[in-house]
Coordinates of C-alpha atoms in Angstrom, one line a residue:
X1 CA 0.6 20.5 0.2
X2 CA -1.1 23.0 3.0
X3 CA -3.0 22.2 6.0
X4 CA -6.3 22.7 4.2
X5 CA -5.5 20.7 1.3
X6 CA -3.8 17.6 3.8
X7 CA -7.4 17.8 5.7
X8 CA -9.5 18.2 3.2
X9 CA -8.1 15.1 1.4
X10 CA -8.2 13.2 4.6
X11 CA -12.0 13.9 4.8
X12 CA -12.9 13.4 1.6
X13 CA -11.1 9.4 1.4
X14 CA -12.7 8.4 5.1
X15 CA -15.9 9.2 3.6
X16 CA -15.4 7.5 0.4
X17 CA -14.1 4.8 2.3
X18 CA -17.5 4.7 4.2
X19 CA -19.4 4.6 1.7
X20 CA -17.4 1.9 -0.3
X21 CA -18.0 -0.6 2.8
X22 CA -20.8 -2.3 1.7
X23 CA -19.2 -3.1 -1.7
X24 CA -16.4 -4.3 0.4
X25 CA -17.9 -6.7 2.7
X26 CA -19.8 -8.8 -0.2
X27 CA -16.5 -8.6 -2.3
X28 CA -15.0 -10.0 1.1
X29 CA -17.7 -12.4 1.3
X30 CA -17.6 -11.6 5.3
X31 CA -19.3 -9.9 7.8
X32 CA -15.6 -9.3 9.7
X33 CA -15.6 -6.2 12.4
X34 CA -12.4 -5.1 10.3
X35 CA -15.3 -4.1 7.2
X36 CA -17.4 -2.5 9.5
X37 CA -17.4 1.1 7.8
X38 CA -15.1 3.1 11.0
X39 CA -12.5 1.0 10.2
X40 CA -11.7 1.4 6.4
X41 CA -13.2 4.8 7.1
X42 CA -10.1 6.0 9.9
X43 CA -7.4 3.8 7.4
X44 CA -8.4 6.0 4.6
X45 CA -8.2 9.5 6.7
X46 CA -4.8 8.8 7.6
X47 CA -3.6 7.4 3.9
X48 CA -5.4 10.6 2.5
X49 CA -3.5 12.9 4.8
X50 CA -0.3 11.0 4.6
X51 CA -0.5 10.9 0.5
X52 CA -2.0 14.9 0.8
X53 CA 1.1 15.9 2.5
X54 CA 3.9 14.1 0.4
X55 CA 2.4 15.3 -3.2
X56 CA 4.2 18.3 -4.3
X57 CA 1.5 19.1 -7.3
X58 CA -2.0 18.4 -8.1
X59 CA -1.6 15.9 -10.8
X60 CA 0.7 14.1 -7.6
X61 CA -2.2 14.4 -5.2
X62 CA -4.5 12.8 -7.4
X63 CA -3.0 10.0 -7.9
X64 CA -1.3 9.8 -4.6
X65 CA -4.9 9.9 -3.0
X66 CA -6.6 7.5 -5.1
X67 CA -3.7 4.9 -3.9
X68 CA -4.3 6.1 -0.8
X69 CA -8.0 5.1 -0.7
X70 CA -7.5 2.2 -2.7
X71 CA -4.8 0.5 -0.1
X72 CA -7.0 1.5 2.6
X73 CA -9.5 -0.4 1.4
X74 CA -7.2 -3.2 0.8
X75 CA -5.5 -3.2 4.1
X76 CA -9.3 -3.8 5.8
X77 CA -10.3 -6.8 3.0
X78 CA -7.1 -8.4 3.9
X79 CA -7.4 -8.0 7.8
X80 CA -10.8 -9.8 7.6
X81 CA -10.0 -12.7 5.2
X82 CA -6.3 -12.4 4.2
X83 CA -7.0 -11.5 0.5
X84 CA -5.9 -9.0 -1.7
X85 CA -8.8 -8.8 -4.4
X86 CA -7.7 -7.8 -7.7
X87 CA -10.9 -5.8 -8.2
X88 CA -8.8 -3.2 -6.2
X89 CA -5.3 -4.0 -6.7
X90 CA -5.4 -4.1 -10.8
X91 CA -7.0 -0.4 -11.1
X92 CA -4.4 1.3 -8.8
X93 CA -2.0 0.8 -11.6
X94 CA -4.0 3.2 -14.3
X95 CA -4.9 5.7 -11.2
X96 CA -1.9 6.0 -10.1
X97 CA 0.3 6.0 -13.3
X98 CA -1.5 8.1 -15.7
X99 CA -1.8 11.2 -12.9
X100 CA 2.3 10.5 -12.5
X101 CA 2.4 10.4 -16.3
X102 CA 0.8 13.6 -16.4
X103 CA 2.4 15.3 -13.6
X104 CA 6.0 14.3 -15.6
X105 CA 4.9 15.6 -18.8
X106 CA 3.8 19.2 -17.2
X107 CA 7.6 19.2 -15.2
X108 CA 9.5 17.0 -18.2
X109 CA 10.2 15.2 -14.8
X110 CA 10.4 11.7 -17.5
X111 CA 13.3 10.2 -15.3
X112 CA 11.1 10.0 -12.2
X113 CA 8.7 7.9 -14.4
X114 CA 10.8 5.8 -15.6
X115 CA 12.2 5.1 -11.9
X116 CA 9.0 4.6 -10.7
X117 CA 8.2 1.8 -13.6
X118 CA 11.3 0.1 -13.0
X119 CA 10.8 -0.2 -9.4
X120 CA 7.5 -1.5 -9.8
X121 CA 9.2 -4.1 -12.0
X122 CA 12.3 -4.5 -9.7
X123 CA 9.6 -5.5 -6.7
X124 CA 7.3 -7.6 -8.9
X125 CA 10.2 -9.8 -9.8
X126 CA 11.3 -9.9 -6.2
X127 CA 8.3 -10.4 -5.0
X128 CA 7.3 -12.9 -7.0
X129 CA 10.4 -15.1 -6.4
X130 CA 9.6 -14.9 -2.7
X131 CA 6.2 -16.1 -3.3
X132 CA 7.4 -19.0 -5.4
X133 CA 10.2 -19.8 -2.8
X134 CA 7.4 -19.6 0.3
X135 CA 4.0 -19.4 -1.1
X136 CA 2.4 -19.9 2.1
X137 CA 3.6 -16.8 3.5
X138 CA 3.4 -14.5 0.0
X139 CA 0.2 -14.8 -2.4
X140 CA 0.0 -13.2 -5.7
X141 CA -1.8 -10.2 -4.3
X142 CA 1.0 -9.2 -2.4
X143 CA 3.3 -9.7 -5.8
X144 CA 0.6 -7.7 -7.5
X145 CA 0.1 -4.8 -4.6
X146 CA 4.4 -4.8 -4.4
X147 CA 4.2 -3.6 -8.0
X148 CA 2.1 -0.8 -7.5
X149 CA 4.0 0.3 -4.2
X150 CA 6.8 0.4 -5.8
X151 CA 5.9 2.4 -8.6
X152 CA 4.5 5.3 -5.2
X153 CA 7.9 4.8 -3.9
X154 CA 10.0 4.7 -7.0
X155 CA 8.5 7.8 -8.1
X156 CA 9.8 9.6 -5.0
X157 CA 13.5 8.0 -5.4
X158 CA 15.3 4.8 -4.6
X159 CA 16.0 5.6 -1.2
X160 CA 12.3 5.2 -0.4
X161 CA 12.0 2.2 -2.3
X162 CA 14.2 0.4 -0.4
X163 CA 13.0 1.7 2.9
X164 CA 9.9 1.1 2.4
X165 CA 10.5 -2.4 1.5
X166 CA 12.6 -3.4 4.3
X167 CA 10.0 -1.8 6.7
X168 CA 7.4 -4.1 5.3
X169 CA 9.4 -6.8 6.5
X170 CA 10.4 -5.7 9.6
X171 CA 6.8 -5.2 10.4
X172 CA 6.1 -8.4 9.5
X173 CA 9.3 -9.8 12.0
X174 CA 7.3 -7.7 14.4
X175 CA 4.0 -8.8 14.1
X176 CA 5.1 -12.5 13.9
X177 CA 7.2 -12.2 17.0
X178 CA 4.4 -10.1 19.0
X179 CA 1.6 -13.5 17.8
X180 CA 4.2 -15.5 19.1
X181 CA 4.7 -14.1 22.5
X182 CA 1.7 -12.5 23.2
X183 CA -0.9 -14.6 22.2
X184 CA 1.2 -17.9 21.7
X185 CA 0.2 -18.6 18.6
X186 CA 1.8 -21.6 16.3
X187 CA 4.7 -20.6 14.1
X188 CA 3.1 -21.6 11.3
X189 CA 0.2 -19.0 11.9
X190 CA -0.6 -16.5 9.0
X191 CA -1.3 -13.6 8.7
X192 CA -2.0 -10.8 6.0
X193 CA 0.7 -8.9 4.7
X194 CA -0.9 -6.3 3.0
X195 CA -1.4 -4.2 5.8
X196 CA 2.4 -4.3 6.4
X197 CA 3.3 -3.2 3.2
X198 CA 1.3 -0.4 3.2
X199 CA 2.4 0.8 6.0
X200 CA 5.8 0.1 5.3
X201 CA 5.7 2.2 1.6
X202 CA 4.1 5.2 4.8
X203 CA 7.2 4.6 6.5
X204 CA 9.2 4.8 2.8
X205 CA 7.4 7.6 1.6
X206 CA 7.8 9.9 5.1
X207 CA 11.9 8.9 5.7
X208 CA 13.0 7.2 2.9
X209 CA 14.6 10.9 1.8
X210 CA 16.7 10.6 5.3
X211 CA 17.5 7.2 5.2
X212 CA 20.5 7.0 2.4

C-alpha cells in the first residue's frame, strides 16, 4: 500500500485504540498505566502501519488492520494483568478470515486460504501441547491468539509462519534472560506472552519472505 494509505491506517487504529480504553480497563478489571489510553493508542499506530504496508489489496487491508487493532489491544490487557480475554481474541477469527476469504475469491487465490487455515490449525495443535506440557508458562489465550496468528502469517506463506513463530520464542528467551539479569527476578517469574507473539508474527510478516 502507499504512504497515504500506510498513515492514514496508522491514524485511524491509534485513535480507535483510544477510544476503546475505557472498555479495556473494566474488561481488565485494572487501573494498570499499560491501559492508560497512549499506550494501546501508540501499539495500535505501529500495528496499523505495519498491517497497512504488508496488504497488497483492500479486502487484505481490512482484515490485516482490524488484527492489527485487535492484538494491540490485546498486547496492552496482557501487559497489565497477563490475560488474553476472549472478548477480543474469539472475533479476530471472523474479521480476519472472511476479508481473506473475500480477497481469495476476487484473485481465486483459494490456496493461500487454505494455507492460512492450516497453519492456524498447525499452531493451535502446537500450541496447545506446549500449554498442556507447561501450563504455567502457556494459557489458553496464547493457544487461542496462536491460531489466529497463524492464520495472518499462513496467509502470506510458510516461511513467515515459521519465522514468526520462532521469533516469539526468541523474544521470550530474551525477555526472560533480560528479568533475570537486570532486575534479578526469580526464574519462576511470569510474564505475558502475548505481546511476544505479536511482535514476533511483525517480525514474520516483515522477513519471513527473506528467511527461507
Amino acid at each position: 500500500m502507499g504512504t497515504q494509505i500506510v498513515v492514514l491506517t496508522a491514524v485511524v487504529s491509534g485513535l480507535a485504540a483510544a477510544g476503546l480504553s475505557p472498555w479495556l480497563r473494566a474488561l481488565a478489571d485494572s487501573s494498570s498505566g499499560w491501559l492508560r489510553p497512549v499506550v494501546p493508542a501508540s501499539l495500535a499506530v505501529a500495528a496499523g502501519a505495519g498491517a497497512a504496508a504488508v496488504a497488497t489489496g483492500a479486502a487484505e487491508l481490512v482484515g490485516f488492520a482490524l488484527l492489527a487493532l485487535g492484538c494491540a489491544l490485546l498486547a496492552a490487557v496482557d501487559l497489565a494483568s497477563e490475560r488474553l480475554p476472549d472478548l477480543i481474541v474469539g472475533p479476530l477469527y471472523p474479521l480476519l478470515l472472511v476479508p481473506l476469504t473475500v480477497a481469495a475469491a476476487l484473485h481465486q487465490e483459494w490456496s493461500r486460504l487454505g494455507r492460512a487455515a492450516v497453519a492456524a490449525a498447525v499452531l493451535l495443535v502446537c500450541y496447545f501441547v506446549l500449554a498442556f506440557i507447561s501450563p504455567s508458562n502457556l494459557g489458553l489465550g496464547d493457544v487461542k491468539l496462536a491460531g489466529v496468528l497463524g492464520a495472518f502469517l499462513g496467509w502470506l506463506g510458510w516461511s513467515p509462519v515459521l519465522l514468526g513463530s520462532l521469533a516469539a520464542f526468541a523474544l521470550s528467551a530474551v525477555t526472560a534472560l533480560v528479568l533475570l539479569v537486570a532486575v534479578r527476578a526469580d526464574r519462576r517469574r511470569s510474564y505475558p506472552f502475548g505481546p511476544l507473539m505479536v511482535a514476533g508474527a511483525a517480525v514474520g510478516a516483515a522477513w519471513g519472505p527473506f528467511f527461507l
